[in-house]
Tab-separated table of C-alpha atoms in Angstrom:
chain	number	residue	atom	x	y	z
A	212	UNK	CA	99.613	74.921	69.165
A	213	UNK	CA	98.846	71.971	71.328
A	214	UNK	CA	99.088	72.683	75.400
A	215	UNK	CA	98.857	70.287	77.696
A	216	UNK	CA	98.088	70.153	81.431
A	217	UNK	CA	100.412	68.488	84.322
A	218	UNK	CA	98.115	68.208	87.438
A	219	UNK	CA	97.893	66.064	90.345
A	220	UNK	CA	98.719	66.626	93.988
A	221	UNK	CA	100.760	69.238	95.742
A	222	UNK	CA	103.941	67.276	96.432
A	223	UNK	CA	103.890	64.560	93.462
A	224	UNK	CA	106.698	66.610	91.706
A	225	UNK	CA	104.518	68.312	88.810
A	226	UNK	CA	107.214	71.295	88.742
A	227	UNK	CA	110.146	68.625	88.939
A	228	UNK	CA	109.016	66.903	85.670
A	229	UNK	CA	108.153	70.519	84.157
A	230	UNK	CA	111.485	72.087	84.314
A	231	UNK	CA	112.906	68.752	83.064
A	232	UNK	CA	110.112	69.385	80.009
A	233	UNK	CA	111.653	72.645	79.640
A	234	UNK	CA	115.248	72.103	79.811
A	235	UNK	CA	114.307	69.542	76.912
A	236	UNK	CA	112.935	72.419	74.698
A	237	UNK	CA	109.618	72.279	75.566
A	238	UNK	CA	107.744	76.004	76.577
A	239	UNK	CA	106.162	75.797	79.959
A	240	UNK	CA	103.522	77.826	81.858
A	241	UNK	CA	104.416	78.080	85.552
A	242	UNK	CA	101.513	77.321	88.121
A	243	UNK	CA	99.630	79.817	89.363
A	244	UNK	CA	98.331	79.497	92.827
A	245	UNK	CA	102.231	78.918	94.506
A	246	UNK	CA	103.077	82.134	93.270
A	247	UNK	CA	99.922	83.810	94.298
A	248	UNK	CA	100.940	82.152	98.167
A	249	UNK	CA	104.586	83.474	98.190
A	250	UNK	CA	103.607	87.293	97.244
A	251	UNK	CA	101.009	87.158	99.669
A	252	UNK	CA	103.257	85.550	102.408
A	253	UNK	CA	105.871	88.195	101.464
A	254	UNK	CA	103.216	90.939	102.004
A	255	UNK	CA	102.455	89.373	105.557
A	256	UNK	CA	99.143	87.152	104.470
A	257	UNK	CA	100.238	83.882	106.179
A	258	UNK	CA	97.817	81.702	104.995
A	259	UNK	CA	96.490	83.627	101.956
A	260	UNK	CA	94.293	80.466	100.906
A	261	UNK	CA	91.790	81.500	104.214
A	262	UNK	CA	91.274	84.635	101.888
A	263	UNK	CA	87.875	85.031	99.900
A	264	UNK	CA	89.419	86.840	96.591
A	265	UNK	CA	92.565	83.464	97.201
A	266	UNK	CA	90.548	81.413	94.498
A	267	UNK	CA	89.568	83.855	91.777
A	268	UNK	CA	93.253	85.255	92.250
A	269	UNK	CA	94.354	82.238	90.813
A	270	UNK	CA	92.001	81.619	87.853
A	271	UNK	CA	92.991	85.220	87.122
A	272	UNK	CA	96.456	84.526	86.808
A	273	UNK	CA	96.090	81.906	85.203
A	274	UNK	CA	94.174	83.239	82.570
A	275	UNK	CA	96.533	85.830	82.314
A	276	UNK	CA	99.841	83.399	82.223
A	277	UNK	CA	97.444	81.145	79.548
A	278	UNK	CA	96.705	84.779	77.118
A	279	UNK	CA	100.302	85.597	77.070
A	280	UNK	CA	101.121	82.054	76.398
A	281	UNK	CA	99.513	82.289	73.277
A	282	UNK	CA	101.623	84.852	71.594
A	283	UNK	CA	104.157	82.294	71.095
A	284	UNK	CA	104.669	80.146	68.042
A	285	UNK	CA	105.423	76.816	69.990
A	286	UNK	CA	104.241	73.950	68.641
A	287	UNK	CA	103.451	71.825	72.120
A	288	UNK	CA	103.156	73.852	75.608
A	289	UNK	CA	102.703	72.243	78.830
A	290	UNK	CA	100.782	73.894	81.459
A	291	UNK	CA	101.213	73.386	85.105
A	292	UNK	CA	97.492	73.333	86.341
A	293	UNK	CA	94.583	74.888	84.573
A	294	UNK	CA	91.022	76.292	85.849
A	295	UNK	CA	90.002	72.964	86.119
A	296	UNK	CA	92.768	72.290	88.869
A	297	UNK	CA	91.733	75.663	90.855
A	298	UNK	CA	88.152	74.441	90.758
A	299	UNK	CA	89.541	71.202	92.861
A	300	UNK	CA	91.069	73.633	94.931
A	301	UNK	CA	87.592	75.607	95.716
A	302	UNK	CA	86.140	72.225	96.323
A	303	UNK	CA	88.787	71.406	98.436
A	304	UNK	CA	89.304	74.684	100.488
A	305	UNK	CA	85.263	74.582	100.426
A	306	UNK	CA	84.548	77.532	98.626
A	307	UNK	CA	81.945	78.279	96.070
A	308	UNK	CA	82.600	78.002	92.236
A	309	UNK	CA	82.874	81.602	91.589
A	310	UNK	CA	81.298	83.575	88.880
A	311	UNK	CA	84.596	84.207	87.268
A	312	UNK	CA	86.151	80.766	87.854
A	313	UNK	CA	83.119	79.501	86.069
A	314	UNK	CA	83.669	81.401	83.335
A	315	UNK	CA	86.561	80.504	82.746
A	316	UNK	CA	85.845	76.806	82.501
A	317	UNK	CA	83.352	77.557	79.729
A	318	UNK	CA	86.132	79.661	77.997
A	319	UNK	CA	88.711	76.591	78.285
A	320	UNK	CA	86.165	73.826	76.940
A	321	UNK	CA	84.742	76.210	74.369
A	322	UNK	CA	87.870	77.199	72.757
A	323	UNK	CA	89.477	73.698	73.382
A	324	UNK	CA	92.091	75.722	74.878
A	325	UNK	CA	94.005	72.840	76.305
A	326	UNK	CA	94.244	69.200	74.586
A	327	UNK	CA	91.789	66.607	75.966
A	328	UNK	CA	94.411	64.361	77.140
A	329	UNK	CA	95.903	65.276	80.819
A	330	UNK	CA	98.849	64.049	82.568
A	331	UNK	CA	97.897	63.892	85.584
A	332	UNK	CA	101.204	62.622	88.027
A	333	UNK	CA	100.313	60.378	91.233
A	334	UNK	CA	101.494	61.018	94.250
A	335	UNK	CA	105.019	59.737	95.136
A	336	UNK	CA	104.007	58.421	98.739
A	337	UNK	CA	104.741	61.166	100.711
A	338	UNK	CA	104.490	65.545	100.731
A	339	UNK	CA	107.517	67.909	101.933
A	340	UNK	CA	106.357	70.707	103.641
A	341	UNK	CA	107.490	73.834	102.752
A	342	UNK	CA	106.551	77.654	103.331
A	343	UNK	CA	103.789	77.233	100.459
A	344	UNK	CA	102.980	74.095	100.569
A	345	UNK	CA	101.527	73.582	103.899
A	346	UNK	CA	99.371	70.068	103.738
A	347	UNK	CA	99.422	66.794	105.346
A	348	UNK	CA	100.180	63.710	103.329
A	349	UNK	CA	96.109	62.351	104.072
A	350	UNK	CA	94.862	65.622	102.504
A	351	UNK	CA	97.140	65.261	99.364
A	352	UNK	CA	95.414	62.282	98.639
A	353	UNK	CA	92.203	63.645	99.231
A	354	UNK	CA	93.039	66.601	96.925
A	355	UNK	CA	94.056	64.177	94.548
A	356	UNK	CA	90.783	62.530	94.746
A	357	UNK	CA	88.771	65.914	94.037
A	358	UNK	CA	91.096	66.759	91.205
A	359	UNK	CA	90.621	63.114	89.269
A	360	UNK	CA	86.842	63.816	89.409
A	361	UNK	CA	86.736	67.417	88.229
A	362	UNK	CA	88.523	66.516	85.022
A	363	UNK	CA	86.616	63.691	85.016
A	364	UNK	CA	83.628	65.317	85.396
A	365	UNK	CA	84.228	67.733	82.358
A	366	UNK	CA	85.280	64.604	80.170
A	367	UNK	CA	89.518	65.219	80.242
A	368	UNK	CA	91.309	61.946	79.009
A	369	UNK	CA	93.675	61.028	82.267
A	370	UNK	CA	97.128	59.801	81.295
A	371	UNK	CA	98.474	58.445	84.518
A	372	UNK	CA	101.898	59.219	85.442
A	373	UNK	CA	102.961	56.390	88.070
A	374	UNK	CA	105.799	57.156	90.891
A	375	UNK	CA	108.907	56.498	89.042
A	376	UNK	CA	112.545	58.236	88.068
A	377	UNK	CA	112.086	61.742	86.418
A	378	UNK	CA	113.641	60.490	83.865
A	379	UNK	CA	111.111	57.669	83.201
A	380	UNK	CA	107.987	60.291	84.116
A	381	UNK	CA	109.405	62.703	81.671
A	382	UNK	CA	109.762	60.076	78.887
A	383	UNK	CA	106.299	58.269	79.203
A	384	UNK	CA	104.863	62.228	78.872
A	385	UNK	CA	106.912	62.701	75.994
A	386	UNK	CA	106.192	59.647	73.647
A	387	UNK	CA	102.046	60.386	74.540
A	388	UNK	CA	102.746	63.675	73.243
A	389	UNK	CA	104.799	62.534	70.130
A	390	UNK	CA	101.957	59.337	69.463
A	391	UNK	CA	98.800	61.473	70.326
């Protein structure tokens, strides 16, 4: 099985081009850390990212989502986010790499869990607010900027994905899958 990450910054329409992946056939792993914000919102947590356990929450279910994943036969999965992506996060949120959260980023580069190669999908200009994602356009970018150098950092191959159509993100994510 070969899994792939989407990453890049909240807003630059990661889920957009992943439910156009799966509607094309492709299996998907949903991101992590929006649904860990909307149960905790629903329970009455506001800002559940202000939360020590927010971080390690995430990895968790991640690792869980990323197990599961597994059982299936598929030949290519594409995985919105990673460890590597919550790390970015604790950086950004300026929290400590946990114990766990380290763990699991020796678990993903020792078992070559995900393929090198990364499509990583720019920012489109702008951010929409919404109940879970609550950041200003300036801190997208700086998010951004943390997240290129943590996968650079633990030697990921960035594929760029440029603003463009969905149909034209979609398509340049496909043919570096097919060709690589």
């Amino acid at each position: 099985m070969r899994r792939f990450i989407l990453t890049g910054a909240p807003g630059s329409g990661k889920t957009t081009i992943l439910r156009q992946l799966e509607l094309d056939g492709f299996s998907v792993v949903e991101e992590a850390a929006t649904d860990i914000i909307a149960a905790a919102q629903t329970r009455g947590t506001k800002r559940p990212w202000t939360q020590p356990s927010f971080i390690d929450e995430i990895a968790q279910l991640q690792r869980d989502r990323q197990v599961r994943s597994s059982l299936q036969r598929d030949e290519i999965q594409f995985h919105d986010r990673c460890a590597v992506c919550t790390a970015a996060l604790a950086v950004f949120l300026g929290y400590p790499i946990s114990a766990f959260l380290s763990g699991e980023l020796d678990r993903i580069q020792k078992e070559a869990i995900y393929k090198h190669r990364v499509f990583f999908i720019r920012n489109l200009g702008f951010v929409t607010p919404t109940n879970v994602r609550q950041i200003s356009f300036e801190d997208t970018l700086r998010f951004e900027k943390i997240h290129e150098e943590m996968y650079c950092d633990l030697s990921f191959e960035l594929v760029f994905i440029a603003a463009a159509s969905l149909t034209e993100r979609v398509n340049i994510i496909k043919a570096a899958v097919k060709y690589g």
